JSON list of C-alpha atoms in Angstrom, two decimals:
[
{"chain": "R", "resi": 221, "resn": "GLN", "atom": "CA", "xyz": [-29.13, -13.80, -4.76]},
{"chain": "R", "resi": 222, "resn": "VAL", "atom": "CA", "xyz": [-25.79, -12.48, -4.48]},
{"chain": "R", "resi": 223, "resn": "GLN", "atom": "CA", "xyz": [-23.33, -12.27, -6.89]},
{"chain": "R", "resi": 224, "resn": "LEU", "atom": "CA", "xyz": [-19.79, -10.26, -7.06]},
{"chain": "R", "resi": 225, "resn": "VAL", "atom": "CA", "xyz": [-18.35, -10.91, -10.45]},
{"chain": "R", "resi": 226, "resn": "GLN", "atom": "CA", "xyz": [-14.68, -10.05, -11.02]},
{"chain": "R", "resi": 227, "resn": "SER", "atom": "CA", "xyz": [-12.72, -9.27, -14.26]},
{"chain": "R", "resi": 228, "resn": "GLY", "atom": "CA", "xyz": [-10.00, -11.43, -15.59]},
{"chain": "R", "resi": 229, "resn": "ALA", "atom": "CA", "xyz": [-6.35, -12.13, -14.89]},
{"chain": "R", "resi": 230, "resn": "GLU", "atom": "CA", "xyz": [-3.97, -9.70, -15.66]},
{"chain": "R", "resi": 231, "resn": "VAL", "atom": "CA", "xyz": [0.06, -9.65, -16.23]},
{"chain": "R", "resi": 232, "resn": "LYS", "atom": "CA", "xyz": [2.11, -6.54, -15.47]},
{"chain": "R", "resi": 233, "resn": "LYS", "atom": "CA", "xyz": [5.34, -5.39, -15.69]},
{"chain": "R", "resi": 234, "resn": "PRO", "atom": "CA", "xyz": [6.84, -4.28, -12.63]},
{"chain": "R", "resi": 235, "resn": "GLY", "atom": "CA", "xyz": [5.96, -0.31, -12.43]},
{"chain": "R", "resi": 236, "resn": "ALA", "atom": "CA", "xyz": [2.65, -0.71, -14.94]},
{"chain": "R", "resi": 237, "resn": "PRO", "atom": "CA", "xyz": [-0.80, 0.20, -12.76]},
{"chain": "R", "resi": 238, "resn": "VAL", "atom": "CA", "xyz": [-3.27, -2.76, -12.49]},
{"chain": "R", "resi": 239, "resn": "LYS", "atom": "CA", "xyz": [-7.34, -2.51, -12.02]},
{"chain": "R", "resi": 240, "resn": "VAL", "atom": "CA", "xyz": [-9.41, -4.98, -11.89]},
{"chain": "R", "resi": 241, "resn": "SER", "atom": "CA", "xyz": [-13.44, -4.16, -11.48]},
{"chain": "R", "resi": 242, "resn": "CYS", "atom": "CA", "xyz": [-16.08, -6.43, -9.63]},
{"chain": "R", "resi": 243, "resn": "LYS", "atom": "CA", "xyz": [-19.94, -5.70, -10.35]},
{"chain": "R", "resi": 244, "resn": "ALA", "atom": "CA", "xyz": [-22.05, -7.24, -7.96]},
{"chain": "R", "resi": 245, "resn": "SER", "atom": "CA", "xyz": [-25.81, -7.92, -8.19]},
{"chain": "R", "resi": 246, "resn": "GLY", "atom": "CA", "xyz": [-28.66, -9.29, -5.86]},
{"chain": "R", "resi": 247, "resn": "TYR", "atom": "CA", "xyz": [-28.71, -6.97, -3.65]},
{"chain": "R", "resi": 248, "resn": "THR", "atom": "CA", "xyz": [-28.66, -2.75, -3.03]},
{"chain": "R", "resi": 249, "resn": "PHE", "atom": "CA", "xyz": [-25.43, -1.57, -4.84]},
{"chain": "R", "resi": 250, "resn": "THR", "atom": "CA", "xyz": [-25.31, 1.24, -1.77]},
{"chain": "R", "resi": 251, "resn": "SER", "atom": "CA", "xyz": [-26.44, -0.54, 1.19]},
{"chain": "R", "resi": 252, "resn": "ASN", "atom": "CA", "xyz": [-23.17, -2.89, 1.73]},
{"chain": "R", "resi": 253, "resn": "LYS", "atom": "CA", "xyz": [-19.43, -1.37, 2.38]},
{"chain": "R", "resi": 254, "resn": "MET", "atom": "CA", "xyz": [-17.02, -3.25, 0.11]},
{"chain": "R", "resi": 255, "resn": "HIS", "atom": "CA", "xyz": [-13.56, -4.64, 0.89]},
{"chain": "R", "resi": 256, "resn": "TRP", "atom": "CA", "xyz": [-10.82, -5.53, -1.22]},
{"chain": "R", "resi": 257, "resn": "VAL", "atom": "CA", "xyz": [-8.57, -8.61, 0.35]},
{"chain": "R", "resi": 258, "resn": "ARG", "atom": "CA", "xyz": [-5.47, -10.03, -1.57]},
{"chain": "R", "resi": 259, "resn": "GLN", "atom": "CA", "xyz": [-3.76, -13.19, -1.52]},
{"chain": "R", "resi": 260, "resn": "ALA", "atom": "CA", "xyz": [0.15, -14.13, -2.88]},
{"chain": "R", "resi": 261, "resn": "PRO", "atom": "CA", "xyz": [0.89, -17.42, -3.95]},
{"chain": "R", "resi": 262, "resn": "GLY", "atom": "CA", "xyz": [0.55, -19.99, -0.85]},
{"chain": "R", "resi": 263, "resn": "GLN", "atom": "CA", "xyz": [0.30, -16.75, 1.87]},
{"chain": "R", "resi": 264, "resn": "GLY", "atom": "CA", "xyz": [-2.76, -15.96, 3.86]},
{"chain": "R", "resi": 265, "resn": "LEU", "atom": "CA", "xyz": [-5.26, -13.41, 3.39]},
{"chain": "R", "resi": 266, "resn": "GLU", "atom": "CA", "xyz": [-4.32, -9.83, 3.74]},
{"chain": "R", "resi": 267, "resn": "TRP", "atom": "CA", "xyz": [-7.11, -6.34, 3.96]},
{"chain": "R", "resi": 268, "resn": "MET", "atom": "CA", "xyz": [-6.26, -3.99, 1.59]},
{"chain": "R", "resi": 269, "resn": "GLY", "atom": "CA", "xyz": [-9.20, -1.05, 2.47]},
{"chain": "R", "resi": 270, "resn": "MET", "atom": "CA", "xyz": [-12.56, -0.84, 1.87]},
{"chain": "R", "resi": 271, "resn": "ILE", "atom": "CA", "xyz": [-15.59, 1.64, 0.02]},
{"chain": "R", "resi": 272, "resn": "ASN", "atom": "CA", "xyz": [-18.32, 2.64, 1.10]},
{"chain": "R", "resi": 273, "resn": "PRO", "atom": "CA", "xyz": [-20.40, 2.64, -2.24]},
{"chain": "R", "resi": 274, "resn": "SER", "atom": "CA", "xyz": [-22.89, 5.32, -0.99]},
{"chain": "R", "resi": 275, "resn": "GLY", "atom": "CA", "xyz": [-20.54, 8.43, -0.69]},
{"chain": "R", "resi": 276, "resn": "GLY", "atom": "CA", "xyz": [-17.56, 6.76, -1.87]},
{"chain": "R", "resi": 277, "resn": "SER", "atom": "CA", "xyz": [-15.30, 7.22, 0.95]},
{"chain": "R", "resi": 278, "resn": "THR", "atom": "CA", "xyz": [-12.85, 5.32, 1.20]},
{"chain": "R", "resi": 279, "resn": "THR", "atom": "CA", "xyz": [-9.78, 3.94, 4.01]},
{"chain": "R", "resi": 280, "resn": "TYR", "atom": "CA", "xyz": [-7.32, 2.06, 2.88]},
{"chain": "R", "resi": 281, "resn": "ALA", "atom": "CA", "xyz": [-4.49, 0.25, 4.93]},
{"chain": "R", "resi": 282, "resn": "GLN", "atom": "CA", "xyz": [-1.21, 1.96, 5.69]},
{"chain": "R", "resi": 283, "resn": "ASN", "atom": "CA", "xyz": [1.19, -0.30, 3.86]},
{"chain": "R", "resi": 284, "resn": "LEU", "atom": "CA", "xyz": [-0.42, 0.22, 0.91]},
{"chain": "R", "resi": 285, "resn": "ARG", "atom": "CA", "xyz": [-1.59, 3.95, 0.90]},
{"chain": "R", "resi": 286, "resn": "GLY", "atom": "CA", "xyz": [-0.54, 5.97, -1.87]},
{"chain": "R", "resi": 287, "resn": "ARG", "atom": "CA", "xyz": [-0.31, 3.13, -4.60]},
{"chain": "R", "resi": 288, "resn": "VAL", "atom": "CA", "xyz": [-4.26, 2.01, -3.87]},
{"chain": "R", "resi": 289, "resn": "ALA", "atom": "CA", "xyz": [-7.22, 3.51, -4.90]},
{"chain": "R", "resi": 290, "resn": "MET", "atom": "CA", "xyz": [-10.65, 2.33, -4.56]},
{"chain": "R", "resi": 291, "resn": "ALA", "atom": "CA", "xyz": [-13.88, 3.63, -6.21]},
{"chain": "R", "resi": 292, "resn": "ARG", "atom": "CA", "xyz": [-17.11, 2.38, -7.55]},
{"chain": "R", "resi": 293, "resn": "ASP", "atom": "CA", "xyz": [-19.98, 3.51, -10.20]},
{"chain": "R", "resi": 294, "resn": "THR", "atom": "CA", "xyz": [-23.35, 3.62, -8.97]},
{"chain": "R", "resi": 295, "resn": "SER", "atom": "CA", "xyz": [-24.65, 3.76, -12.43]},
{"chain": "R", "resi": 296, "resn": "THR", "atom": "CA", "xyz": [-23.30, 0.40, -13.59]},
{"chain": "R", "resi": 297, "resn": "SER", "atom": "CA", "xyz": [-23.10, -1.09, -9.58]},
{"chain": "R", "resi": 298, "resn": "THR", "atom": "CA", "xyz": [-19.38, -2.12, -10.79]},
{"chain": "R", "resi": 299, "resn": "PHE", "atom": "CA", "xyz": [-16.32, -1.17, -7.85]},
{"chain": "R", "resi": 300, "resn": "TYR", "atom": "CA", "xyz": [-12.98, -0.81, -9.07]},
{"chain": "R", "resi": 301, "resn": "MET", "atom": "CA", "xyz": [-9.36, -1.19, -7.20]},
{"chain": "R", "resi": 302, "resn": "GLU", "atom": "CA", "xyz": [-6.54, 0.45, -9.02]},
{"chain": "R", "resi": 303, "resn": "LEU", "atom": "CA", "xyz": [-2.49, -0.61, -7.57]},
{"chain": "R", "resi": 304, "resn": "SER", "atom": "CA", "xyz": [0.39, 1.69, -8.82]},
{"chain": "R", "resi": 305, "resn": "SER", "atom": "CA", "xyz": [3.73, 1.30, -9.15]},
{"chain": "R", "resi": 306, "resn": "LEU", "atom": "CA", "xyz": [3.22, -2.69, -9.34]},
{"chain": "R", "resi": 307, "resn": "ARG", "atom": "CA", "xyz": [5.98, -4.62, -7.88]},
{"chain": "R", "resi": 308, "resn": "SER", "atom": "CA", "xyz": [6.55, -8.93, -7.71]},
{"chain": "R", "resi": 309, "resn": "GLU", "atom": "CA", "xyz": [5.18, -8.86, -4.75]},
{"chain": "R", "resi": 310, "resn": "ASP", "atom": "CA", "xyz": [1.80, -7.65, -5.94]},
{"chain": "R", "resi": 311, "resn": "THR", "atom": "CA", "xyz": [1.68, -11.31, -7.69]},
{"chain": "R", "resi": 312, "resn": "ALA", "atom": "CA", "xyz": [-1.58, -12.16, -5.70]},
{"chain": "R", "resi": 313, "resn": "VAL", "atom": "CA", "xyz": [-5.53, -13.50, -6.09]},
{"chain": "R", "resi": 314, "resn": "TYR", "atom": "CA", "xyz": [-7.15, -10.40, -5.58]},
{"chain": "R", "resi": 315, "resn": "TYR", "atom": "CA", "xyz": [-11.13, -10.23, -3.89]},
{"chain": "R", "resi": 316, "resn": "CYS", "atom": "CA", "xyz": [-13.30, -8.33, -3.34]},
{"chain": "R", "resi": 317, "resn": "ALA", "atom": "CA", "xyz": [-15.39, -9.07, -0.91]},
{"chain": "R", "resi": 318, "resn": "ARG", "atom": "CA", "xyz": [-19.04, -7.25, 0.72]},
{"chain": "R", "resi": 319, "resn": "ASP", "atom": "CA", "xyz": [-19.75, -5.80, 4.53]},
{"chain": "R", "resi": 320, "resn": "ASP", "atom": "CA", "xyz": [-22.02, -7.94, 5.67]},
{"chain": "R", "resi": 321, "resn": "THR", "atom": "CA", "xyz": [-22.84, -4.76, 8.10]},
{"chain": "R", "resi": 322, "resn": "LYS", "atom": "CA", "xyz": [-22.32, -6.86, 10.92]},
{"chain": "R", "resi": 323, "resn": "TRP", "atom": "CA", "xyz": [-18.14, -6.69, 10.98]},
{"chain": "R", "resi": 324, "resn": "ALA", "atom": "CA", "xyz": [-17.35, -9.42, 8.88]},
{"chain": "R", "resi": 325, "resn": "ILE", "atom": "CA", "xyz": [-17.13, -9.98, 4.99]},
{"chain": "R", "resi": 326, "resn": "ASP", "atom": "CA", "xyz": [-20.22, -12.37, 3.68]},
{"chain": "R", "resi": 327, "resn": "TYR", "atom": "CA", "xyz": [-19.86, -13.01, 0.05]},
{"chain": "R", "resi": 328, "resn": "TRP", "atom": "CA", "xyz": [-16.55, -12.57, -2.01]},
{"chain": "R", "resi": 329, "resn": "GLY", "atom": "CA", "xyz": [-15.66, -12.86, -5.67]},
{"chain": "R", "resi": 330, "resn": "GLN", "atom": "CA", "xyz": [-14.18, -15.33, -7.40]},
{"chain": "R", "resi": 331, "resn": "GLY", "atom": "CA", "xyz": [-10.82, -13.57, -7.24]},
{"chain": "R", "resi": 332, "resn": "THR", "atom": "CA", "xyz": [-8.09, -12.07, -10.12]},
{"chain": "R", "resi": 333, "resn": "LEU", "atom": "CA", "xyz": [-4.87, -13.21, -10.49]},
{"chain": "R", "resi": 334, "resn": "VAL", "atom": "CA", "xyz": [-3.08, -10.53, -10.94]},
{"chain": "R", "resi": 335, "resn": "THR", "atom": "CA", "xyz": [1.00, -11.21, -12.03]},
{"chain": "R", "resi": 336, "resn": "VAL", "atom": "CA", "xyz": [3.49, -9.16, -12.21]},
{"chain": "R", "resi": 337, "resn": "SER", "atom": "CA", "xyz": [6.74, -9.83, -14.45]},
{"chain": "R", "resi": 338, "resn": "SER", "atom": "CA", "xyz": [9.42, -8.99, -16.29]},
{"chain": "G", "resi": 289, "resn": "GLN", "atom": "CA", "xyz": [-0.66, -2.44, 11.26]},
{"chain": "G", "resi": 290, "resn": "SER", "atom": "CA", "xyz": [0.99, -6.34, 11.93]},
{"chain": "G", "resi": 291, "resn": "ALA", "atom": "CA", "xyz": [-1.12, -9.37, 11.53]},
{"chain": "G", "resi": 292, "resn": "LEU", "atom": "CA", "xyz": [-2.97, -11.18, 13.94]},
{"chain": "G", "resi": 293, "resn": "THR", "atom": "CA", "xyz": [-0.68, -14.07, 15.20]},
{"chain": "G", "resi": 294, "resn": "GLN", "atom": "CA", "xyz": [-2.51, -17.49, 14.01]},
{"chain": "G", "resi": 295, "resn": "PRO", "atom": "CA", "xyz": [-0.36, -21.42, 14.97]},
{"chain": "G", "resi": 296, "resn": "PRO", "atom": "CA", "xyz": [0.22, -22.07, 11.54]},
{"chain": "G", "resi": 297, "resn": "SER", "atom": "CA", "xyz": [-1.36, -25.63, 11.98]},
{"chain": "G", "resi": 298, "resn": "VAL", "atom": "CA", "xyz": [-2.87, -27.25, 14.09]},
{"chain": "G", "resi": 299, "resn": "SER", "atom": "CA", "xyz": [-4.55, -31.04, 14.14]},
{"chain": "G", "resi": 300, "resn": "GLY", "atom": "CA", "xyz": [-7.16, -33.56, 15.78]},
{"chain": "G", "resi": 301, "resn": "SER", "atom": "CA", "xyz": [-8.34, -36.94, 14.45]},
{"chain": "G", "resi": 302, "resn": "PRO", "atom": "CA", "xyz": [-12.54, -37.21, 13.60]},
{"chain": "G", "resi": 303, "resn": "GLY", "atom": "CA", "xyz": [-14.68, -36.78, 16.65]},
{"chain": "G", "resi": 304, "resn": "GLN", "atom": "CA", "xyz": [-12.10, -34.61, 18.50]},
{"chain": "G", "resi": 305, "resn": "SER", "atom": "CA", "xyz": [-11.81, -30.68, 19.32]},
{"chain": "G", "resi": 306, "resn": "VAL", "atom": "CA", "xyz": [-9.89, -27.91, 18.15]},
{"chain": "G", "resi": 307, "resn": "THR", "atom": "CA", "xyz": [-9.34, -24.54, 19.19]},
{"chain": "G", "resi": 308, "resn": "ILE", "atom": "CA", "xyz": [-7.20, -21.95, 17.08]},
{"chain": "G", "resi": 309, "resn": "SER", "atom": "CA", "xyz": [-6.13, -18.78, 18.62]},
{"chain": "G", "resi": 310, "resn": "CYS", "atom": "CA", "xyz": [-6.06, -15.49, 17.07]},
{"chain": "G", "resi": 311, "resn": "THR", "atom": "CA", "xyz": [-3.69, -12.94, 19.47]},
{"chain": "G", "resi": 312, "resn": "GLY", "atom": "CA", "xyz": [-3.90, -9.48, 18.84]},
{"chain": "G", "resi": 313, "resn": "THR", "atom": "CA", "xyz": [-3.27, -6.24, 20.69]},
{"chain": "G", "resi": 314, "resn": "SER", "atom": "CA", "xyz": [-5.21, -3.41, 22.44]},
{"chain": "G", "resi": 315, "resn": "SER", "atom": "CA", "xyz": [-5.41, -1.71, 19.36]},
{"chain": "G", "resi": 316, "resn": "ASP", "atom": "CA", "xyz": [-7.46, -4.48, 17.16]},
{"chain": "G", "resi": 317, "resn": "VAL", "atom": "CA", "xyz": [-8.52, -7.36, 18.99]},
{"chain": "G", "resi": 318, "resn": "GLY", "atom": "CA", "xyz": [-9.08, -6.25, 22.46]},
{"chain": "G", "resi": 319, "resn": "SER", "atom": "CA", "xyz": [-10.87, -3.09, 21.90]},
{"chain": "G", "resi": 320, "resn": "TYR", "atom": "CA", "xyz": [-13.77, -4.29, 20.43]},
{"chain": "G", "resi": 321, "resn": "ASN", "atom": "CA", "xyz": [-15.95, -7.32, 19.26]},
{"chain": "G", "resi": 322, "resn": "HIS", "atom": "CA", "xyz": [-15.46, -7.44, 15.48]},
{"chain": "G", "resi": 323, "resn": "VAL", "atom": "CA", "xyz": [-13.25, -11.12, 15.52]},
{"chain": "G", "resi": 324, "resn": "SER", "atom": "CA", "xyz": [-14.44, -13.17, 12.61]},
{"chain": "G", "resi": 325, "resn": "TRP", "atom": "CA", "xyz": [-13.39, -16.39, 11.46]},
{"chain": "G", "resi": 326, "resn": "TYR", "atom": "CA", "xyz": [-13.05, -17.65, 7.49]},
{"chain": "G", "resi": 327, "resn": "GLN", "atom": "CA", "xyz": [-12.18, -20.93, 6.23]},
{"chain": "G", "resi": 328, "resn": "GLN", "atom": "CA", "xyz": [-10.55, -21.65, 2.96]},
{"chain": "G", "resi": 329, "resn": "SER", "atom": "CA", "xyz": [-10.42, -24.29, 1.24]},
{"chain": "G", "resi": 330, "resn": "PRO", "atom": "CA", "xyz": [-8.18, -24.99, -1.62]},
{"chain": "G", "resi": 331, "resn": "GLY", "atom": "CA", "xyz": [-8.49, -23.00, -4.95]},
{"chain": "G", "resi": 332, "resn": "THR", "atom": "CA", "xyz": [-11.70, -21.29, -3.13]},
{"chain": "G", "resi": 333, "resn": "ALA", "atom": "CA", "xyz": [-12.63, -17.82, -1.69]},
{"chain": "G", "resi": 334, "resn": "PRO", "atom": "CA", "xyz": [-12.88, -17.83, 1.67]},
{"chain": "G", "resi": 335, "resn": "LYS", "atom": "CA", "xyz": [-16.07, -18.55, 3.89]},
{"chain": "G", "resi": 336, "resn": "LEU", "atom": "CA", "xyz": [-18.01, -16.38, 6.83]},
{"chain": "G", "resi": 337, "resn": "MET", "atom": "CA", "xyz": [-17.75, -19.01, 9.54]},
{"chain": "G", "resi": 338, "resn": "ILE", "atom": "CA", "xyz": [-17.31, -16.79, 13.02]},
{"chain": "G", "resi": 339, "resn": "TYR", "atom": "CA", "xyz": [-19.04, -13.58, 13.27]},
{"chain": "G", "resi": 340, "resn": "GLU", "atom": "CA", "xyz": [-18.91, -10.80, 16.14]},
{"chain": "G", "resi": 341, "resn": "VAL", "atom": "CA", "xyz": [-16.55, -13.09, 18.23]},
{"chain": "G", "resi": 342, "resn": "ASN", "atom": "CA", "xyz": [-19.17, -16.04, 18.95]},
{"chain": "G", "resi": 343, "resn": "ASN", "atom": "CA", "xyz": [-22.19, -15.51, 16.27]},
{"chain": "G", "resi": 344, "resn": "ARG", "atom": "CA", "xyz": [-22.52, -18.15, 13.09]},
{"chain": "G", "resi": 345, "resn": "PRO", "atom": "CA", "xyz": [-24.08, -17.15, 9.81]},
{"chain": "G", "resi": 346, "resn": "SER", "atom": "CA", "xyz": [-26.50, -19.38, 8.82]},
{"chain": "G", "resi": 347, "resn": "GLY", "atom": "CA", "xyz": [-26.20, -22.39, 7.38]},
{"chain": "G", "resi": 348, "resn": "VAL", "atom": "CA", "xyz": [-22.37, -22.86, 9.62]},
{"chain": "G", "resi": 349, "resn": "PRO", "atom": "CA", "xyz": [-22.67, -26.23, 11.90]},
{"chain": "G", "resi": 350, "resn": "ASP", "atom": "CA", "xyz": [-23.31, -25.49, 15.78]},
{"chain": "G", "resi": 351, "resn": "ARG", "atom": "CA", "xyz": [-19.69, -27.30, 16.30]},
{"chain": "G", "resi": 352, "resn": "PHE", "atom": "CA", "xyz": [-18.25, -24.06, 15.29]},
{"chain": "G", "resi": 353, "resn": "SER", "atom": "CA", "xyz": [-17.75, -21.99, 18.18]},
{"chain": "G", "resi": 354, "resn": "GLY", "atom": "CA", "xyz": [-15.68, -18.75, 19.42]},
{"chain": "G", "resi": 355, "resn": "SER", "atom": "CA", "xyz": [-14.50, -16.69, 22.25]},
{"chain": "G", "resi": 356, "resn": "LYS", "atom": "CA", "xyz": [-12.39, -14.29, 23.12]},
{"chain": "G", "resi": 357, "resn": "SER", "atom": "CA", "xyz": [-10.42, -13.21, 26.63]},
{"chain": "G", "resi": 358, "resn": "GLY", "atom": "CA", "xyz": [-8.27, -10.39, 26.17]},
{"chain": "G", "resi": 359, "resn": "ASN", "atom": "CA", "xyz": [-6.54, -9.69, 23.28]},
{"chain": "G", "resi": 360, "resn": "THR", "atom": "CA", "xyz": [-6.66, -13.68, 22.11]},
{"chain": "G", "resi": 361, "resn": "ALA", "atom": "CA", "xyz": [-9.99, -14.87, 20.08]},
{"chain": "G", "resi": 362, "resn": "SER", "atom": "CA", "xyz": [-10.26, -17.88, 19.77]},
{"chain": "G", "resi": 363, "resn": "LEU", "atom": "CA", "xyz": [-11.96, -20.88, 17.49]},
{"chain": "G", "resi": 364, "resn": "THR", "atom": "CA", "xyz": [-13.38, -24.47, 18.60]},
{"chain": "G", "resi": 365, "resn": "ILE", "atom": "CA", "xyz": [-14.06, -26.73, 16.08]},
{"chain": "G", "resi": 366, "resn": "SER", "atom": "CA", "xyz": [-15.86, -29.39, 17.51]},
{"chain": "G", "resi": 367, "resn": "GLY", "atom": "CA", "xyz": [-16.81, -32.92, 16.87]},
{"chain": "G", "resi": 368, "resn": "LEU", "atom": "CA", "xyz": [-14.29, -33.12, 13.53]},
{"chain": "G", "resi": 369, "resn": "GLN", "atom": "CA", "xyz": [-14.88, -34.36, 10.42]},
{"chain": "G", "resi": 370, "resn": "ALA", "atom": "CA", "xyz": [-13.02, -35.02, 7.16]},
{"chain": "G", "resi": 371, "resn": "GLU", "atom": "CA", "xyz": [-14.79, -32.02, 5.47]},
{"chain": "G", "resi": 372, "resn": "ASP", "atom": "CA", "xyz": [-13.06, -29.41, 8.15]},
{"chain": "G", "resi": 373, "resn": "GLU", "atom": "CA", "xyz": [-9.83, -29.91, 6.62]},
{"chain": "G", "resi": 374, "resn": "ALA", "atom": "CA", "xyz": [-9.17, -26.37, 5.92]},
{"chain": "G", "resi": 375, "resn": "ASP", "atom": "CA", "xyz": [-7.11, -23.23, 6.61]},
{"chain": "G", "resi": 376, "resn": "TYR", "atom": "CA", "xyz": [-8.64, -20.84, 8.91]},
{"chain": "G", "resi": 377, "resn": "TYR", "atom": "CA", "xyz": [-8.23, -16.74, 9.06]},
{"chain": "G", "resi": 378, "resn": "CYS", "atom": "CA", "xyz": [-9.20, -14.78, 12.19]},
{"chain": "G", "resi": 379, "resn": "ASN", "atom": "CA", "xyz": [-10.20, -10.92, 11.18]},
{"chain": "G", "resi": 380, "resn": "SER", "atom": "CA", "xyz": [-10.64, -7.54, 13.74]},
{"chain": "G", "resi": 381, "resn": "PHE", "atom": "CA", "xyz": [-11.55, -4.41, 12.99]},
{"chain": "G", "resi": 382, "resn": "THR", "atom": "CA", "xyz": [-9.00, -1.89, 14.53]},
{"chain": "G", "resi": 383, "resn": "THR", "atom": "CA", "xyz": [-8.86, 1.81, 16.02]},
{"chain": "G", "resi": 384, "resn": "SER", "atom": "CA", "xyz": [-7.15, 2.78, 13.23]},
{"chain": "G", "resi": 385, "resn": "SER", "atom": "CA", "xyz": [-11.02, 1.97, 11.24]},
{"chain": "G", "resi": 386, "resn": "THR", "atom": "CA", "xyz": [-9.13, -0.49, 9.59]},
{"chain": "G", "resi": 387, "resn": "TRP", "atom": "CA", "xyz": [-9.43, -4.81, 9.40]},
{"chain": "G", "resi": 388, "resn": "VAL", "atom": "CA", "xyz": [-6.85, -7.05, 9.84]},
{"chain": "G", "resi": 389, "resn": "PHE", "atom": "CA", "xyz": [-6.26, -10.68, 8.80]},
{"chain": "G", "resi": 390, "resn": "GLY", "atom": "CA", "xyz": [-4.65, -13.30, 11.39]},
{"chain": "G", "resi": 391, "resn": "GLY", "atom": "CA", "xyz": [-1.49, -15.74, 8.91]},
{"chain": "G", "resi": 392, "resn": "GLY", "atom": "CA", "xyz": [-3.57, -18.47, 9.16]},
{"chain": "G", "resi": 393, "resn": "THR", "atom": "CA", "xyz": [-3.76, -21.09, 10.02]},
{"chain": "G", "resi": 394, "resn": "LYS", "atom": "CA", "xyz": [-4.03, -25.12, 8.42]},
{"chain": "G", "resi": 395, "resn": "LEU", "atom": "CA", "xyz": [-5.92, -27.63, 9.90]},
{"chain": "G", "resi": 396, "resn": "THR", "atom": "CA", "xyz": [-5.40, -31.43, 9.23]},
{"chain": "G", "resi": 397, "resn": "VAL", "atom": "CA", "xyz": [-7.89, -34.05, 10.20]},
{"chain": "G", "resi": 398, "resn": "LEU", "atom": "CA", "xyz": [-5.94, -37.20, 11.36]}
]
């Protein structure tokens, strides 16, 4: 069965970077792109970007370009999302979410809470 | 890329039908049939309910249906049940090869 297991909660100071991991299992790692989606407390979903594990190409949301970087490690079937220059507005639950190849997302990680506070 | 526009809330009584709209632009909803809908209950990850405008994944009740006209997509839930109470989000692929979510709609079953 498909599983996406994310790293644990983080508390960061403003200006610091954060790196969240997402270990995929139960399917062929290179067959499906991976999205990253975040949700601030009490707010809606925000698409951050996606990575194609076959080759590593990325596409980022315009408002995050320059601050976000997505990567993958095919040897460990793990995806990474790094967000730099953190601000209080970046406090959110961050999800990795698998593209189902039919222009939708079929599996989600459990979410990682990132809190930005001085 | 601005978020797609959804009504903040809708409500209905058990057995009734409700429709949630999702309005975008010619750069997203209007350009592709790549519209999907997600249901999210408090404290849980979203769940895919509809993909490619009007397709239901296996296991999703046929009470859930989707449609699209121009720049607006819609999710209709018929025969409302208490368990349908949740937040619903639309999503679309865009001409910039990015994706965009709607702001979300809270469905209350009265």
